[in-house]
Amino acid sequence: MNWFCLSSFDPVTSAALLRQAGYVAYCPQARVTVWKGRKTAAKPVERTVPLWHGYLFVHCEAQHLGAALALGANGCDFLRYTDATGSRGPLRLPEADLVGVVVNELFGGLDFREKVKVAYSPAVGDRIRVISGMWADHFGRITAVKGGKSKLDLERGGKMTAKVSVLEAA
């Protein structure tokens, strides 16, 4: 038995139909973040989508591949390749080719959700580190905060004003 690569308009539904019919079908899926709504009021929505859009894998004998195609959703067909003799056939994959993908999916390696960084909200007296600009990697204490700027007393001596976006808690 070999793995064969199938193309489908809806690989998730095709894989479910093939599994109901007794085939071993696999459609690797990734977790992603999609932003929904208008630009100013967009909210992140987490979704699960096929890793390779339009493709799924079926584990069966070559003679049973036609039955698998009949069970798949509309628009389902196997990927074809041309060998050295010029004959075209279904794309057959070695057993071990999908192991890495399966392991990554099981242990969260296909998690592509955006990690939203929480904005730093400074308070007077906080010890901070400047993370960018000419004063990067300098430490100091906040003496005042107004709007998006803060006044700092640097530990190496001196005073400065910096945007809150270039500060992090130390």
Short mmCIF file of C-alpha atoms in Angstrom, two decimals:
data_model
loop_
_atom_site.label_atom_id
_atom_site.label_comp_id
_atom_site.label_asym_id
_atom_site.label_seq_id
_atom_site.Cartn_x
_atom_site.Cartn_y
_atom_site.Cartn_z
CA MET A 1 0.00 0.00 0.00
CA ASN A 2 1.16 3.51 -0.83
CA TRP A 3 0.17 7.09 -0.19
CA PHE A 4 -1.34 8.85 -3.19
CA CYS A 5 -1.83 12.60 -3.52
CA LEU A 6 -5.31 13.73 -4.57
CA SER A 7 -6.47 17.19 -5.55
CA SER A 8 -9.92 18.35 -4.55
CA PHE A 9 -11.94 21.55 -4.41
CA ASP A 10 -12.83 20.70 -0.79
CA PRO A 11 -10.12 18.40 0.63
CA VAL A 12 -11.52 18.33 4.18
CA THR A 13 -14.94 17.06 3.02
CA SER A 14 -13.32 14.64 0.57
CA ALA A 15 -11.11 13.22 3.34
CA ALA A 16 -14.16 12.77 5.61
CA LEU A 17 -16.07 10.94 2.85
CA LEU A 18 -13.11 8.67 2.15
CA ARG A 19 -12.73 7.85 5.86
CA GLN A 20 -16.43 6.92 6.07
CA ALA A 21 -15.87 4.52 3.18
CA GLY A 22 -13.02 2.78 5.01
CA TYR A 23 -10.01 4.48 3.42
CA VAL A 24 -7.14 6.03 5.33
CA ALA A 25 -7.33 9.66 4.22
CA TYR A 26 -5.27 12.52 5.58
CA CYS A 27 -5.65 16.25 5.06
CA PRO A 28 -3.05 18.14 7.15
CA GLN A 29 -4.50 21.26 8.73
CA ALA A 30 -2.89 24.38 10.15
CA ARG A 31 -4.22 26.87 12.69
CA VAL A 32 -4.17 30.47 11.47
CA THR A 33 -5.46 33.87 12.55
CA VAL A 34 -7.70 35.75 10.12
CA TRP A 35 -8.71 39.35 10.72
CA LYS A 36 -12.44 39.95 10.20
CA GLY A 37 -14.26 43.25 10.00
CA ARG A 38 -13.46 46.75 8.88
CA LYS A 39 -9.96 48.06 9.11
CA THR A 40 -10.52 50.11 12.27
CA ALA A 41 -12.65 47.51 14.06
CA ALA A 42 -11.05 44.29 12.81
CA LYS A 43 -11.01 41.38 15.25
CA PRO A 44 -8.79 38.29 15.08
CA VAL A 45 -10.59 35.01 14.37
CA GLU A 46 -8.77 31.68 14.71
CA ARG A 47 -9.41 29.08 12.01
CA THR A 48 -8.26 25.66 10.96
CA VAL A 49 -7.44 25.48 7.25
CA PRO A 50 -5.82 22.82 5.03
CA LEU A 51 -2.03 23.14 5.03
CA TRP A 52 -1.89 22.64 1.25
CA HIS A 53 -5.09 24.09 -0.19
CA GLY A 54 -6.74 21.61 -2.52
CA TYR A 55 -4.69 18.53 -1.63
CA LEU A 56 -5.21 15.43 0.50
CA PHE A 57 -3.53 12.04 0.80
CA VAL A 58 -5.04 8.55 0.55
CA HIS A 59 -3.37 5.34 1.72
CA CYS A 60 -4.49 2.43 -0.50
CA GLU A 61 -3.50 0.01 -3.24
CA ALA A 62 -3.15 1.44 -6.75
CA GLN A 63 -6.06 -0.66 -8.06
CA HIS A 64 -8.39 0.80 -5.38
CA LEU A 65 -7.58 4.39 -6.27
CA GLY A 66 -10.41 4.60 -8.81
CA ALA A 67 -12.94 3.68 -6.12
CA ALA A 68 -11.44 6.34 -3.84
CA LEU A 69 -11.92 8.94 -6.56
CA ALA A 70 -15.56 7.90 -7.02
CA LEU A 71 -16.18 8.39 -3.29
CA GLY A 72 -14.46 11.78 -3.11
CA ALA A 73 -16.31 15.08 -3.48
CA ASN A 74 -16.95 16.63 -6.90
CA GLY A 75 -13.78 17.79 -8.58
CA CYS A 76 -11.59 15.17 -6.90
CA ASP A 77 -8.78 13.69 -9.01
CA PHE A 78 -5.34 12.25 -8.37
CA LEU A 79 -2.22 14.21 -9.20
CA ARG A 80 -0.43 12.79 -12.20
CA TYR A 81 3.23 12.55 -13.00
CA THR A 82 5.07 11.44 -16.11
CA ASP A 83 7.80 8.84 -15.65
CA ALA A 84 10.93 8.30 -17.77
CA THR A 85 9.04 6.11 -20.28
CA GLY A 86 6.47 8.84 -20.93
CA SER A 87 3.51 7.13 -19.26
CA ARG A 88 1.34 9.12 -16.87
CA GLY A 89 0.20 7.74 -13.54
CA PRO A 90 -0.93 8.78 -10.08
CA LEU A 91 1.60 10.52 -7.85
CA ARG A 92 2.76 7.89 -5.36
CA LEU A 93 4.56 8.96 -2.17
CA PRO A 94 6.88 6.87 0.00
CA GLU A 95 5.55 5.90 3.44
CA ALA A 96 7.95 8.13 5.36
CA ASP A 97 7.26 11.35 3.41
CA LEU A 98 4.25 12.35 5.52
CA VAL A 99 5.72 11.41 8.90
CA GLY A 100 7.19 14.87 9.50
CA VAL A 101 3.92 16.60 8.66
CA VAL A 102 1.89 14.27 10.89
CA VAL A 103 4.27 14.76 13.83
CA ASN A 104 4.26 18.54 13.38
CA GLU A 105 0.47 18.59 13.34
CA LEU A 106 0.23 16.41 16.46
CA PHE A 107 2.65 18.55 18.47
CA GLY A 108 1.48 22.01 17.37
CA GLY A 109 4.12 22.69 14.74
CA LEU A 110 1.44 23.81 12.27
CA ASP A 111 0.14 26.53 14.58
CA PHE A 112 0.51 29.77 12.60
CA ARG A 113 -1.75 31.91 14.76
CA GLU A 114 -0.47 35.43 15.27
CA LYS A 115 0.76 36.04 18.73
CA VAL A 116 -0.65 39.42 19.70
CA LYS A 117 1.91 41.32 21.75
CA VAL A 118 0.37 43.14 24.66
CA ALA A 119 1.24 46.82 24.59
CA TYR A 120 3.30 48.03 27.51
CA SER A 121 1.36 50.44 29.72
CA PRO A 122 3.94 52.44 31.67
CA ALA A 123 3.41 53.96 35.13
CA VAL A 124 5.44 56.53 37.01
CA GLY A 125 8.29 54.85 38.87
CA ASP A 126 8.55 51.79 36.59
CA ARG A 127 12.01 50.56 35.67
CA ILE A 128 12.19 50.27 31.88
CA ARG A 129 14.53 49.35 29.06
CA VAL A 130 14.66 51.27 25.80
CA ILE A 131 14.37 48.72 22.96
CA SER A 132 15.11 50.79 19.85
CA GLY A 133 16.67 54.01 18.70
CA MET A 134 19.87 55.72 19.74
CA TRP A 135 19.36 54.79 23.41
CA ALA A 136 18.59 51.10 22.81
CA ASP A 137 19.48 48.77 25.71
CA HIS A 138 19.65 51.64 28.24
CA PHE A 139 17.72 51.36 31.50
CA GLY A 140 15.90 54.05 33.39
CA ARG A 141 12.90 55.07 35.52
CA ILE A 142 9.74 56.76 34.30
CA THR A 143 9.13 60.17 35.85
CA ALA A 144 6.05 61.23 33.84
CA VAL A 145 3.68 59.82 31.23
CA LYS A 146 1.46 61.89 28.95
CA GLY A 147 -0.21 60.57 25.80
CA GLY A 148 2.15 58.32 23.89
CA LYS A 149 5.34 59.79 25.41
CA SER A 150 7.13 59.41 28.70
CA LYS A 151 9.93 61.24 30.49
CA LEU A 152 12.79 59.11 31.73
CA ASP A 153 15.70 59.35 34.15
CA LEU A 154 18.42 57.14 32.68
CA GLU A 155 20.48 55.02 35.10
CA ARG A 156 23.76 56.07 33.46
CA GLY A 157 22.80 59.68 33.99
CA GLY A 158 20.70 62.04 31.97
CA LYS A 159 17.06 62.68 31.19
CA MET A 160 15.18 62.03 28.00
CA THR A 161 11.72 61.81 26.44
CA ALA A 162 10.73 58.66 24.54
CA LYS A 163 7.69 57.19 22.86
CA VAL A 164 5.98 54.48 24.91
CA SER A 165 6.23 52.10 21.90
CA VAL A 166 10.04 51.91 22.28
CA LEU A 167 9.92 50.95 25.99
CA GLU A 168 9.52 47.63 27.76
CA ALA A 169 9.35 46.70 31.42
CA ALA A 170 12.72 45.72 32.84
#
